[in-house]
PDB file of C-alpha atoms in Angstrom:
ATOM      1  CA  MET E   1      21.312 -51.466  25.242  1.00  0.00           C
ATOM      2  CA  ARG E   2      20.845 -50.195  21.446  1.00  0.00           C
ATOM      3  CA  LYS E   3      22.108 -46.781  20.369  1.00  0.00           C
ATOM      4  CA  SER E   4      20.250 -44.504  17.928  1.00  0.00           C
ATOM      5  CA  PRO E   5      22.138 -43.529  15.032  1.00  0.00           C
ATOM      6  CA  PRO E   6      23.653 -39.921  14.932  1.00  0.00           C
ATOM      7  CA  PHE E   7      21.725 -37.427  12.976  1.00  0.00           C
ATOM      8  CA  VAL E   8      21.879 -33.568  11.863  1.00  0.00           C
ATOM      9  CA  ALA E   9      18.693 -31.541  11.258  1.00  0.00           C
ATOM     10  CA  VAL E  10      19.043 -28.688   9.003  1.00  0.00           C
ATOM     11  CA  LEU E  11      16.339 -26.045   9.465  1.00  0.00           C
ATOM     12  CA  HIS E  12      16.378 -23.185   7.105  1.00  0.00           C
ATOM     13  CA  ASP E  13      13.870 -20.079   7.745  1.00  0.00           C
ATOM     14  CA  VAL E  14      12.305 -19.086   4.826  1.00  0.00           C
ATOM     15  CA  THR E  15      10.473 -16.025   6.187  1.00  0.00           C
ATOM     16  CA  ARG E  16      12.418 -13.636   4.461  1.00  0.00           C
ATOM     17  CA  GLU E  17      12.178 -15.406   0.924  1.00  0.00           C
ATOM     18  CA  LYS E  18       8.517 -15.457   1.287  1.00  0.00           C
ATOM     19  CA  LYS E  19       8.333 -11.875   2.175  1.00  0.00           C
ATOM     20  CA  VAL E  20      10.756 -11.011  -0.934  1.00  0.00           C
ATOM     21  CA  SER E  21       8.474 -12.901  -2.869  1.00  0.00           C
ATOM     22  CA  GLN E  22       5.293 -11.258  -1.793  1.00  0.00           C
ATOM     23  CA  MET E  23       6.980  -8.070  -2.403  1.00  0.00           C
ATOM     24  CA  LYS E  24       7.691  -8.920  -5.884  1.00  0.00           C
ATOM     25  CA  ASN E  25       3.936  -9.907  -6.646  1.00  0.00           C
ATOM     26  CA  ASP E  26       2.717  -6.573  -5.001  1.00  0.00           C
ATOM     27  CA  PHE E  27       4.894  -4.438  -7.058  1.00  0.00           C
ATOM     28  CA  VAL E  28       4.029  -6.211 -10.451  1.00  0.00           C
ATOM     29  CA  SER E  29       0.486  -5.782  -9.525  1.00  0.00           C
ATOM     30  CA  HIS E  30       0.934  -2.236  -8.679  1.00  0.00           C
ATOM     31  CA  VAL E  31       2.905  -1.466 -11.842  1.00  0.00           C
ATOM     32  CA  SER E  32       0.363  -3.447 -14.085  1.00  0.00           C
ATOM     33  CA  HIS E  33      -2.657  -1.486 -12.469  1.00  0.00           C
ATOM     34  CA  GLU E  34      -0.744   1.777 -12.925  1.00  0.00           C
ATOM     35  CA  LEU E  35      -0.138   1.131 -16.743  1.00  0.00           C
ATOM     36  CA  LYS E  36      -3.447  -0.363 -17.611  1.00  0.00           C
ATOM     37  CA  THR E  37      -5.535   2.535 -16.260  1.00  0.00           C
ATOM     38  CA  PRO E  38      -3.991   5.254 -18.460  1.00  0.00           C
ATOM     39  CA  LEU E  39      -4.104   2.738 -21.378  1.00  0.00           C
ATOM     40  CA  ALA E  40      -7.737   2.198 -20.667  1.00  0.00           C
ATOM     41  CA  SER E  41      -8.390   6.011 -21.025  1.00  0.00           C
ATOM     42  CA  ILE E  42      -6.405   6.287 -24.107  1.00  0.00           C
ATOM     43  CA  THR E  43      -8.232   3.164 -25.639  1.00  0.00           C
ATOM     44  CA  ALA E  44     -11.666   4.933 -24.719  1.00  0.00           C
ATOM     45  CA  TYR E  45     -10.629   8.186 -26.214  1.00  0.00           C
ATOM     46  CA  SER E  46      -9.370   6.560 -29.440  1.00  0.00           C
ATOM     47  CA  GLU E  47     -12.816   4.743 -29.711  1.00  0.00           C
ATOM     48  CA  MET E  48     -14.515   7.975 -29.174  1.00  0.00           C
ATOM     49  CA  LEU E  49     -12.525   9.499 -32.149  1.00  0.00           C
ATOM     50  CA  VAL E  50     -13.195   6.741 -34.190  1.00  0.00           C
ATOM     51  CA  ASP E  51     -17.039   7.080 -33.415  1.00  0.00           C
ATOM     52  CA  GLY E  52     -16.768  10.802 -34.433  1.00  0.00           C
ATOM     53  CA  GLU E  53     -17.910  12.103 -31.004  1.00  0.00           C
ATOM     54  CA  ALA E  54     -14.658  14.468 -30.772  1.00  0.00           C
ATOM     55  CA  ASP E  55     -15.332  18.333 -31.607  1.00  0.00           C
ATOM     56  CA  ASP E  56     -12.253  18.828 -33.768  1.00  0.00           C
ATOM     57  CA  GLU E  57     -11.903  16.447 -36.861  1.00  0.00           C
ATOM     58  CA  ALA E  58      -8.167  17.330 -37.358  1.00  0.00           C
ATOM     59  CA  PRO E  59      -6.645  15.872 -34.345  1.00  0.00           C
ATOM     60  CA  ALA E  60      -8.956  12.670 -34.793  1.00  0.00           C
ATOM     61  CA  GLU E  61      -7.768  12.196 -38.528  1.00  0.00           C
ATOM     62  CA  ASN E  62      -3.998  12.440 -37.446  1.00  0.00           C
ATOM     63  CA  SER E  63      -4.001  10.318 -33.984  1.00  0.00           C
ATOM     64  CA  THR E  64      -6.480   7.647 -34.508  1.00  0.00           C
ATOM     65  CA  PRO E  65      -4.553   5.448 -36.662  1.00  0.00           C
ATOM     66  CA  ILE E  66      -1.543   5.864 -34.530  1.00  0.00           C
ATOM     67  CA  ILE E  67      -3.626   5.236 -31.450  1.00  0.00           C
ATOM     68  CA  GLN E  68      -5.137   2.194 -33.044  1.00  0.00           C
ATOM     69  CA  SER E  69      -1.933   0.654 -34.303  1.00  0.00           C
ATOM     70  CA  GLN E  70      -0.389   0.287 -30.707  1.00  0.00           C
ATOM     71  CA  PRO E  71      -0.748  -3.327 -29.185  1.00  0.00           C
ATOM     72  CA  SER E  72      -3.578  -3.665 -26.789  1.00  0.00           C
ATOM     73  CA  VAL E  73      -3.201  -4.788 -23.278  1.00  0.00           C
TER      74      VAL E  73
END
């Protein structure tokens, strides 16, 4: 009778690693959304200032170049 060679099977549960990876992805997604929302409002307001739709010209003249010099998303 022929004997089978001995072998060892190693199983690794990756459930926790997948869960942590999903948590990281969710966190980055939420942070990205939370940062983009106020930036979109600031961008819209700066465009309004540039277009002359603001009531008071002094703040528009001072803040518009600062806002527009910031990198966009």
